PDB file of C-alpha atoms and ligand atoms in Angstrom:
ATOM      1  CA  MET A   1    -123.444 -15.424 -83.865  1.00  0.00           C
ATOM      2  CA  LYS A   2    -122.255 -13.788 -80.923  1.00  0.00           C
ATOM      3  CA  ASN A   3    -120.884 -10.519 -82.220  1.00  0.00           C
ATOM      4  CA  ASP A   4    -121.080  -7.466 -80.155  1.00  0.00           C
ATOM      5  CA  ARG A   5    -121.526  -9.612 -77.435  1.00  0.00           C
ATOM      6  CA  LEU A   6    -119.966  -7.617 -74.579  1.00  0.00           C
ATOM      7  CA  ALA A   7    -116.936  -8.811 -72.559  1.00  0.00           C
ATOM      8  CA  ILE A   8    -116.314  -7.258 -69.611  1.00  0.00           C
ATOM      9  CA  ILE A   9    -113.409  -8.469 -68.194  1.00  0.00           C
ATOM     10  CA  MET A  10    -112.722  -7.235 -64.068  1.00  0.00           C
ATOM     11  CA  LEU A  11    -109.066  -7.293 -63.153  1.00  0.00           C
ATOM     12  CA  GLY A  12    -107.009  -6.629 -59.874  1.00  0.00           C
ATOM     13  CA  PRO A  13    -105.223  -8.147 -56.965  1.00  0.00           C
ATOM     14  CA  PRO A  14    -106.996 -10.793 -54.739  1.00  0.00           C
ATOM     15  CA  GLY A  15    -109.196  -8.324 -52.009  1.00  0.00           C
ATOM     16  CA  ALA A  16    -109.379  -6.133 -54.275  1.00  0.00           C
ATOM     17  CA  GLY A  17    -113.196  -5.781 -54.961  1.00  0.00           C
ATOM     18  CA  LYS A  18    -113.474  -7.628 -57.986  1.00  0.00           C
ATOM     19  CA  GLY A  19    -115.748 -10.202 -57.167  1.00  0.00           C
ATOM     20  CA  THR A  20    -117.530  -7.667 -55.421  1.00  0.00           C
ATOM     21  CA  GLN A  21    -118.156  -5.036 -58.385  1.00  0.00           C
ATOM     22  CA  ALA A  22    -118.937  -7.933 -60.978  1.00  0.00           C
ATOM     23  CA  ARG A  23    -121.711  -9.175 -58.450  1.00  0.00           C
ATOM     24  CA  LEU A  24    -123.447  -5.757 -58.503  1.00  0.00           C
ATOM     25  CA  ILE A  25    -122.545  -4.727 -62.388  1.00  0.00           C
ATOM     26  CA  SER A  26    -124.523  -8.733 -62.919  1.00  0.00           C
ATOM     27  CA  GLU A  27    -126.929  -7.838 -61.565  1.00  0.00           C
ATOM     28  CA  THR A  28    -127.144  -4.438 -63.021  1.00  0.00           C
ATOM     29  CA  LEU A  29    -127.071  -5.109 -66.495  1.00  0.00           C
ATOM     30  CA  LYS A  30    -128.097  -8.541 -66.417  1.00  0.00           C
ATOM     31  CA  LEU A  31    -124.944 -10.780 -68.093  1.00  0.00           C
ATOM     32  CA  PRO A  32    -123.743 -13.638 -66.420  1.00  0.00           C
ATOM     33  CA  HIS A  33    -120.276 -13.253 -63.820  1.00  0.00           C
ATOM     34  CA  ILE A  34    -117.709 -16.106 -64.440  1.00  0.00           C
ATOM     35  CA  SER A  35    -115.957 -16.539 -61.302  1.00  0.00           C
ATOM     36  CA  THR A  36    -112.454 -18.745 -62.277  1.00  0.00           C
ATOM     37  CA  GLY A  37    -112.384 -18.863 -58.272  1.00  0.00           C
ATOM     38  CA  ASP A  38    -116.129 -20.101 -57.773  1.00  0.00           C
ATOM     39  CA  MET A  39    -115.760 -22.816 -60.144  1.00  0.00           C
ATOM     40  CA  LEU A  40    -112.326 -23.916 -59.112  1.00  0.00           C
ATOM     41  CA  ARG A  41    -114.230 -23.933 -55.224  1.00  0.00           C
ATOM     42  CA  GLU A  42    -117.480 -25.984 -56.786  1.00  0.00           C
ATOM     43  CA  ALA A  43    -115.027 -28.026 -58.136  1.00  0.00           C
ATOM     44  CA  LEU A  44    -112.659 -28.844 -55.474  1.00  0.00           C
ATOM     45  CA  LYS A  45    -116.376 -29.437 -52.594  1.00  0.00           C
ATOM     46  CA  ASN A  46    -117.546 -31.650 -55.248  1.00  0.00           C
ATOM     47  CA  GLU A  47    -113.577 -33.652 -55.478  1.00  0.00           C
ATOM     48  CA  THR A  48    -114.044 -34.013 -58.887  1.00  0.00           C
ATOM     49  CA  GLU A  49    -110.884 -34.505 -61.538  1.00  0.00           C
ATOM     50  CA  LEU A  50    -110.678 -31.067 -61.920  1.00  0.00           C
ATOM     51  CA  GLY A  51    -110.935 -30.229 -58.337  1.00  0.00           C
ATOM     52  CA  LYS A  52    -108.740 -32.829 -57.671  1.00  0.00           C
ATOM     53  CA  LYS A  53    -106.056 -31.236 -60.008  1.00  0.00           C
ATOM     54  CA  ALA A  54    -106.009 -27.786 -58.527  1.00  0.00           C
ATOM     55  CA  LYS A  55    -106.424 -28.517 -55.143  1.00  0.00           C
ATOM     56  CA  GLU A  56    -103.044 -28.746 -53.953  1.00  0.00           C
ATOM     57  CA  TYR A  57    -102.169 -25.149 -56.306  1.00  0.00           C
ATOM     58  CA  MET A  58    -105.257 -23.328 -54.310  1.00  0.00           C
ATOM     59  CA  GLU A  59    -104.580 -24.018 -50.780  1.00  0.00           C
ATOM     60  CA  SER A  60    -101.451 -22.979 -51.039  1.00  0.00           C
ATOM     61  CA  GLY A  61    -102.002 -19.831 -53.200  1.00  0.00           C
ATOM     62  CA  THR A  62    -100.245 -21.005 -56.523  1.00  0.00           C
ATOM     63  CA  LEU A  63    -102.468 -20.868 -60.050  1.00  0.00           C
ATOM     64  CA  VAL A  64    -103.153 -23.902 -61.349  1.00  0.00           C
ATOM     65  CA  PRO A  65    -102.291 -24.669 -64.388  1.00  0.00           C
ATOM     66  CA  ASP A  66    -103.232 -22.390 -67.609  1.00  0.00           C
ATOM     67  CA  GLU A  67    -104.155 -25.809 -69.206  1.00  0.00           C
ATOM     68  CA  LEU A  68    -107.026 -26.597 -66.727  1.00  0.00           C
ATOM     69  CA  VAL A  69    -108.197 -22.798 -66.654  1.00  0.00           C
ATOM     70  CA  ASP A  70    -108.361 -22.008 -70.309  1.00  0.00           C
ATOM     71  CA  ALA A  71    -110.474 -25.825 -71.272  1.00  0.00           C
ATOM     72  CA  ILE A  72    -113.076 -24.476 -68.259  1.00  0.00           C
ATOM     73  CA  VAL A  73    -113.322 -21.272 -69.180  1.00  0.00           C
ATOM     74  CA  ALA A  74    -113.724 -21.709 -73.196  1.00  0.00           C
ATOM     75  CA  GLU A  75    -116.706 -24.366 -71.999  1.00  0.00           C
ATOM     76  CA  ARG A  76    -117.946 -21.729 -69.872  1.00  0.00           C
ATOM     77  CA  LEU A  77    -118.536 -19.207 -72.585  1.00  0.00           C
ATOM     78  CA  LYS A  78    -120.380 -21.658 -74.772  1.00  0.00           C
ATOM     79  CA  ARG A  79    -123.018 -21.710 -73.056  1.00  0.00           C
ATOM     80  CA  GLU A  80    -126.676 -19.956 -73.996  1.00  0.00           C
ATOM     81  CA  ASP A  81    -126.466 -17.331 -71.316  1.00  0.00           C
ATOM     82  CA  CYS A  82    -123.189 -15.545 -72.617  1.00  0.00           C
ATOM     83  CA  ASP A  83    -124.622 -14.789 -75.763  1.00  0.00           C
ATOM     84  CA  GLN A  84    -125.147 -11.376 -75.131  1.00  0.00           C
ATOM     85  CA  GLY A  85    -122.336 -11.029 -72.813  1.00  0.00           C
ATOM     86  CA  LEU A  86    -119.996 -12.186 -69.618  1.00  0.00           C
ATOM     87  CA  ILE A  87    -118.964 -10.729 -66.911  1.00  0.00           C
ATOM     88  CA  LEU A  88    -115.240 -13.008 -66.137  1.00  0.00           C
ATOM     89  CA  ASP A  89    -113.932 -12.444 -62.300  1.00  0.00           C
ATOM     90  CA  GLY A  90    -109.979 -13.783 -61.802  1.00  0.00           C
ATOM     91  CA  TYR A  91    -109.803 -14.531 -65.204  1.00  0.00           C
ATOM     92  CA  PRO A  92    -107.582 -14.309 -67.042  1.00  0.00           C
ATOM     93  CA  ARG A  93    -104.383 -14.282 -64.945  1.00  0.00           C
ATOM     94  CA  THR A  94    -101.392 -14.750 -66.859  1.00  0.00           C
ATOM     95  CA  ILE A  95    -100.709 -13.870 -70.591  1.00  0.00           C
ATOM     96  CA  SER A  96    -101.264 -17.311 -71.683  1.00  0.00           C
ATOM     97  CA  GLN A  97    -104.879 -16.599 -69.968  1.00  0.00           C
ATOM     98  CA  ALA A  98    -105.314 -13.285 -71.977  1.00  0.00           C
ATOM     99  CA  GLU A  99    -104.193 -14.721 -74.708  1.00  0.00           C
ATOM    100  CA  ALA A 100    -106.389 -18.493 -75.385  1.00  0.00           C
ATOM    101  CA  LEU A 101    -109.041 -15.764 -74.311  1.00  0.00           C
ATOM    102  CA  GLN A 102    -107.894 -13.216 -76.839  1.00  0.00           C
ATOM    103  CA  SER A 103    -108.684 -15.649 -79.595  1.00  0.00           C
ATOM    104  CA  ILE A 104    -111.935 -16.984 -78.561  1.00  0.00           C
ATOM    105  CA  PHE A 105    -113.306 -13.090 -78.053  1.00  0.00           C
ATOM    106  CA  GLN A 106    -111.726 -12.578 -81.505  1.00  0.00           C
ATOM    107  CA  GLU A 107    -112.985 -15.486 -83.286  1.00  0.00           C
ATOM    108  CA  ASP A 108    -116.777 -14.538 -82.011  1.00  0.00           C
ATOM    109  CA  GLY A 109    -115.842 -10.022 -82.264  1.00  0.00           C
ATOM    110  CA  SER A 110    -116.982  -9.802 -78.543  1.00  0.00           C
ATOM    111  CA  ARG A 111    -116.447  -6.125 -76.968  1.00  0.00           C
ATOM    112  CA  VAL A 112    -113.883  -6.333 -74.720  1.00  0.00           C
ATOM    113  CA  VAL A 113    -113.807  -4.011 -71.795  1.00  0.00           C
ATOM    114  CA  THR A 114    -111.518  -4.238 -69.062  1.00  0.00           C
ATOM    115  CA  ILE A 115    -111.998  -2.955 -65.831  1.00  0.00           C
ATOM    116  CA  GLY A 116    -108.760  -2.631 -63.296  1.00  0.00           C
ATOM    117  CA  VAL A 117    -109.960  -1.855 -59.624  1.00  0.00           C
ATOM    118  CA  GLU A 118    -106.451  -0.805 -57.836  1.00  0.00           C
ATOM    119  CA  VAL A 119    -105.618  -1.303 -54.436  1.00  0.00           C
ATOM    120  CA  GLY A 120    -102.410  -1.334 -52.823  1.00  0.00           C
ATOM    121  CA  ASP A 121    -100.866  -4.429 -50.526  1.00  0.00           C
ATOM    122  CA  SER A 122    -101.497  -3.034 -46.991  1.00  0.00           C
ATOM    123  CA  VAL A 123    -104.571  -2.333 -47.531  1.00  0.00           C
ATOM    124  CA  LEU A 124    -105.701  -5.016 -49.616  1.00  0.00           C
ATOM    125  CA  ILE A 125    -103.615  -7.533 -47.057  1.00  0.00           C
ATOM    126  CA  ASP A 126    -106.009  -6.007 -44.423  1.00  0.00           C
ATOM    127  CA  ARG A 127    -109.183  -6.495 -46.045  1.00  0.00           C
ATOM    128  CA  LEU A 128    -108.614 -10.187 -46.809  1.00  0.00           C
ATOM    129  CA  SER A 129    -107.374 -10.804 -43.402  1.00  0.00           C
ATOM    130  CA  SER A 130    -110.971 -10.061 -42.101  1.00  0.00           C
ATOM    131  CA  ARG A 131    -112.384 -11.035 -44.626  1.00  0.00           C
ATOM    132  CA  TRP A 132    -115.787 -14.005 -44.152  1.00  0.00           C
ATOM    133  CA  THR A 133    -117.664 -15.770 -47.348  1.00  0.00           C
ATOM    134  CA  CYS A 134    -120.631 -16.979 -47.781  1.00  0.00           C
ATOM    135  CA  PRO A 135    -119.933 -20.917 -48.932  1.00  0.00           C
ATOM    136  CA  GLN A 136    -124.058 -20.881 -50.703  1.00  0.00           C
ATOM    137  CA  CYS A 137    -123.473 -17.502 -52.683  1.00  0.00           C
ATOM    138  CA  SER A 138    -120.084 -16.197 -52.845  1.00  0.00           C
ATOM    139  CA  LYS A 139    -121.151 -13.709 -51.157  1.00  0.00           C
ATOM    140  CA  MET A 140    -118.248 -11.814 -49.125  1.00  0.00           C
ATOM    141  CA  PHE A 141    -118.550  -9.950 -45.947  1.00  0.00           C
ATOM    142  CA  ASN A 142    -115.379  -8.117 -43.463  1.00  0.00           C
ATOM    143  CA  ALA A 143    -115.701  -8.228 -40.439  1.00  0.00           C
ATOM    144  CA  ARG A 144    -114.700  -4.842 -39.848  1.00  0.00           C
ATOM    145  CA  LEU A 145    -115.054  -2.116 -43.147  1.00  0.00           C
ATOM    146  CA  ASP A 146    -118.804  -4.087 -43.918  1.00  0.00           C
ATOM    147  CA  PRO A 147    -119.899  -7.099 -41.107  1.00  0.00           C
ATOM    148  CA  SER A 148    -122.922  -9.644 -42.111  1.00  0.00           C
ATOM    149  CA  LYS A 149    -126.460  -7.840 -40.144  1.00  0.00           C
ATOM    150  CA  VAL A 150    -126.247 -11.245 -38.078  1.00  0.00           C
ATOM    151  CA  ASN A 151    -122.846 -12.031 -36.661  1.00  0.00           C
ATOM    152  CA  GLY A 152    -121.557 -15.277 -38.756  1.00  0.00           C
ATOM    153  CA  LYS A 153    -124.934 -15.277 -41.397  1.00  0.00           C
ATOM    154  CA  CYS A 154    -125.076 -14.042 -44.555  1.00  0.00           C
ATOM    155  CA  ASP A 155    -127.210 -11.457 -45.491  1.00  0.00           C
ATOM    156  CA  ALA A 156    -127.953 -12.913 -48.451  1.00  0.00           C
ATOM    157  CA  CYS A 157    -128.888 -16.623 -47.412  1.00  0.00           C
ATOM    158  CA  ASN A 158    -128.441 -17.019 -44.324  1.00  0.00           C
ATOM    159  CA  SER A 159    -125.623 -19.460 -44.587  1.00  0.00           C
ATOM    160  CA  ASP A 160    -122.554 -20.237 -42.046  1.00  0.00           C
ATOM    161  CA  LEU A 161    -120.574 -18.109 -43.289  1.00  0.00           C
ATOM    162  CA  VAL A 162    -116.252 -19.134 -43.335  1.00  0.00           C
ATOM    163  CA  GLN A 163    -113.094 -17.325 -43.672  1.00  0.00           C
ATOM    164  CA  ARG A 164    -111.574 -18.684 -47.168  1.00  0.00           C
ATOM    165  CA  LYS A 165    -108.200 -21.257 -45.880  1.00  0.00           C
ATOM    166  CA  ASP A 166    -106.228 -19.208 -48.916  1.00  0.00           C
ATOM    167  CA  ASP A 167    -107.051 -16.625 -46.981  1.00  0.00           C
ATOM    168  CA  THR A 168    -104.870 -16.982 -44.209  1.00  0.00           C
ATOM    169  CA  LYS A 169    -101.656 -14.366 -43.407  1.00  0.00           C
ATOM    170  CA  GLU A 170     -98.693 -16.888 -44.903  1.00  0.00           C
ATOM    171  CA  VAL A 171    -101.001 -17.590 -47.974  1.00  0.00           C
ATOM    172  CA  ILE A 172    -101.988 -14.368 -48.420  1.00  0.00           C
ATOM    173  CA  ALA A 173     -98.586 -12.880 -48.892  1.00  0.00           C
ATOM    174  CA  GLU A 174     -97.912 -15.481 -51.924  1.00  0.00           C
ATOM    175  CA  ARG A 175    -100.948 -14.573 -53.390  1.00  0.00           C
ATOM    176  CA  LEU A 176    -100.095 -10.616 -53.426  1.00  0.00           C
ATOM    177  CA  GLU A 177     -96.481 -12.380 -54.376  1.00  0.00           C
ATOM    178  CA  VAL A 178     -98.319 -14.155 -57.662  1.00  0.00           C
ATOM    179  CA  TYR A 179    -100.509 -11.092 -58.790  1.00  0.00           C
ATOM    180  CA  HIS A 180     -97.301  -9.322 -58.938  1.00  0.00           C
ATOM    181  CA  LYS A 181     -95.401 -11.269 -60.783  1.00  0.00           C
ATOM    182  CA  ALA A 182     -98.110 -13.332 -63.697  1.00  0.00           C
ATOM    183  CA  THR A 183    -101.172 -10.758 -63.029  1.00  0.00           C
ATOM    184  CA  ARG A 184    -100.431  -7.186 -62.805  1.00  0.00           C
ATOM    185  CA  PRO A 185     -98.924  -7.393 -66.269  1.00  0.00           C
ATOM    186  CA  LEU A 186    -101.919  -7.593 -67.474  1.00  0.00           C
ATOM    187  CA  ILE A 187    -102.358  -3.732 -67.221  1.00  0.00           C
ATOM    188  CA  GLN A 188    -100.319  -3.608 -69.779  1.00  0.00           C
ATOM    189  CA  TYR A 189    -101.678  -6.192 -72.505  1.00  0.00           C
ATOM    190  CA  TYR A 190    -104.842  -4.414 -71.936  1.00  0.00           C
ATOM    191  CA  GLN A 191    -103.123  -0.646 -72.195  1.00  0.00           C
ATOM    192  CA  ASP A 192    -101.386  -1.938 -75.190  1.00  0.00           C
ATOM    193  CA  LYS A 193    -105.168  -2.812 -76.440  1.00  0.00           C
ATOM    194  CA  ASN A 194    -107.089   0.232 -75.195  1.00  0.00           C
ATOM    195  CA  PHE A 195    -109.069  -1.733 -73.024  1.00  0.00           C
ATOM    196  CA  TYR A 196    -108.298  -0.777 -70.268  1.00  0.00           C
ATOM    197  CA  PHE A 197    -109.957   1.179 -67.312  1.00  0.00           C
ATOM    198  CA  GLY A 198    -108.494   1.685 -64.366  1.00  0.00           C
ATOM    199  CA  VAL A 199    -110.674   2.215 -60.953  1.00  0.00           C
ATOM    200  CA  ASN A 200    -109.621   3.169 -57.461  1.00  0.00           C
ATOM    201  CA  GLY A 201    -110.565   0.521 -55.590  1.00  0.00           C
ATOM    202  CA  ASP A 202    -110.318   2.202 -52.276  1.00  0.00           C
ATOM    203  CA  GLN A 203    -113.819   4.405 -52.567  1.00  0.00           C
ATOM    204  CA  PRO A 204    -117.103   3.397 -50.850  1.00  0.00           C
ATOM    205  CA  ILE A 205    -118.573   0.221 -53.254  1.00  0.00           C
ATOM    206  CA  ASP A 206    -121.482   2.278 -54.920  1.00  0.00           C
ATOM    207  CA  THR A 207    -119.408   4.766 -56.383  1.00  0.00           C
ATOM    208  CA  ILE A 208    -116.536   2.247 -57.464  1.00  0.00           C
ATOM    209  CA  CYS A 209    -119.178   0.783 -59.212  1.00  0.00           C
ATOM    210  CA  GLU A 210    -120.926   3.866 -60.792  1.00  0.00           C
ATOM    211  CA  SER A 211    -117.938   4.903 -62.218  1.00  0.00           C
ATOM    212  CA  ILE A 212    -117.656   1.324 -64.050  1.00  0.00           C
ATOM    213  CA  LEU A 213    -120.945   1.127 -65.015  1.00  0.00           C
ATOM    214  CA  ASN A 214    -120.669   4.738 -66.362  1.00  0.00           C
ATOM    215  CA  ARG A 215    -117.338   3.666 -68.493  1.00  0.00           C
ATOM    216  CA  ILE A 216    -118.594   0.573 -69.873  1.00  0.00           C
ATOM    217  CA  GLU A 217    -122.044   3.491 -71.262  1.00  0.00           C
ATOM    218  CA  ALA A 218    -119.565   6.009 -72.287  1.00  0.00           C
ATOM    219  CA  ASP A 219    -116.899   2.408 -74.086  1.00  0.00           C
ATOM    220  CA  GLY A 220    -120.691   1.871 -76.069  1.00  0.00           C
TER     221      GLY A 220
HETATM  222  P1  AMP B   1    -110.004 -16.354 -56.441  1.00  0.00           P
HETATM  223  O1  AMP B   1    -110.892 -16.859 -55.505  1.00  0.00           O
HETATM  224  O2  AMP B   1    -110.082 -15.723 -57.503  1.00  0.00           O
HETATM  225  O3  AMP B   1    -109.351 -15.350 -55.276  1.00  0.00           O
HETATM  226  O4  AMP B   1    -109.119 -18.096 -56.685  1.00  0.00           O
HETATM  227  C1  AMP B   1    -108.714 -18.646 -55.782  1.00  0.00           C
HETATM  228  C2  AMP B   1    -107.259 -19.570 -56.120  1.00  0.00           C
HETATM  229  O5  AMP B   1    -107.958 -20.148 -57.313  1.00  0.00           O
HETATM  230  C3  AMP B   1    -106.469 -18.823 -56.219  1.00  0.00           C
HETATM  231  O6  AMP B   1    -105.340 -18.548 -55.127  1.00  0.00           O
HETATM  232  C4  AMP B   1    -105.975 -19.911 -57.312  1.00  0.00           C
HETATM  233  O7  AMP B   1    -105.203 -20.860 -57.359  1.00  0.00           O
HETATM  234  C5  AMP B   1    -106.850 -20.323 -58.632  1.00  0.00           C
HETATM  235  N1  AMP B   1    -107.508 -19.527 -59.515  1.00  0.00           N
HETATM  236  C6  AMP B   1    -108.066 -19.044 -59.866  1.00  0.00           C
HETATM  237  N2  AMP B   1    -108.418 -18.218 -60.752  1.00  0.00           N
HETATM  238  C7  AMP B   1    -107.625 -18.241 -61.218  1.00  0.00           C
HETATM  239  C8  AMP B   1    -106.884 -18.417 -63.070  1.00  0.00           C
HETATM  240  N3  AMP B   1    -107.556 -17.676 -63.406  1.00  0.00           N
HETATM  241  N4  AMP B   1    -106.091 -18.952 -63.371  1.00  0.00           N
HETATM  242  C9  AMP B   1    -105.120 -20.149 -62.162  1.00  0.00           C
HETATM  243  N5  AMP B   1    -105.424 -20.042 -61.365  1.00  0.00           N
HETATM  244  C10 AMP B   1    -106.569 -19.441 -60.380  1.00  0.00           C
END
């Protein structure tokens, strides 16, 4: 049914800019951008059962259990807007999640491209601690490097920008540790499957986006 659909997986540490790149690629290729972080934050905001279960993990910077996240992604991938392709941002984050995803893609014959946005820890800490996010449309700004046009307001939808609860110093340290322990091994996992393309995330946003798009095209 979904033969040849293009599945783009965005890998990278928190703050690497994978959300920004996923959004740009989604606009260019007209594919849905699926961010598990956004889905979980929405569940938290709406106080759903999932939100209640995920809250403590998210606020402390640890990972929500695999089975909860696997279930929401599996459901989301069945929706019609994913038939031509999709961009995953923030999933998978563990080998077990990657295996759950792999069995979905193997079954439906998706073409998988994994993009790793690579940035060193000191740059990430600096970026995350000056990051402001739009709670409405999830667009991100950096108070020093990429500020919004009107102070405290989102350029896209004019909502008041907020600092995410998990963008505090202690939680950032925890999130980076979790990344190195649980998520970084996925680079090797996808390299072994020949799916992986690493891009230096410490470059202008447009330059990164262009190399990602070129790579996806070359791979097609
Ligand atoms: P993000 O916006 O991707 O940085 O995600 C924010 C938080 O949501 C993470 O620190 C985790 O607590 C949770 N989360 C998002 N995606 C996943 C995932 N694939 N597996 C487990 N937890 C996740």
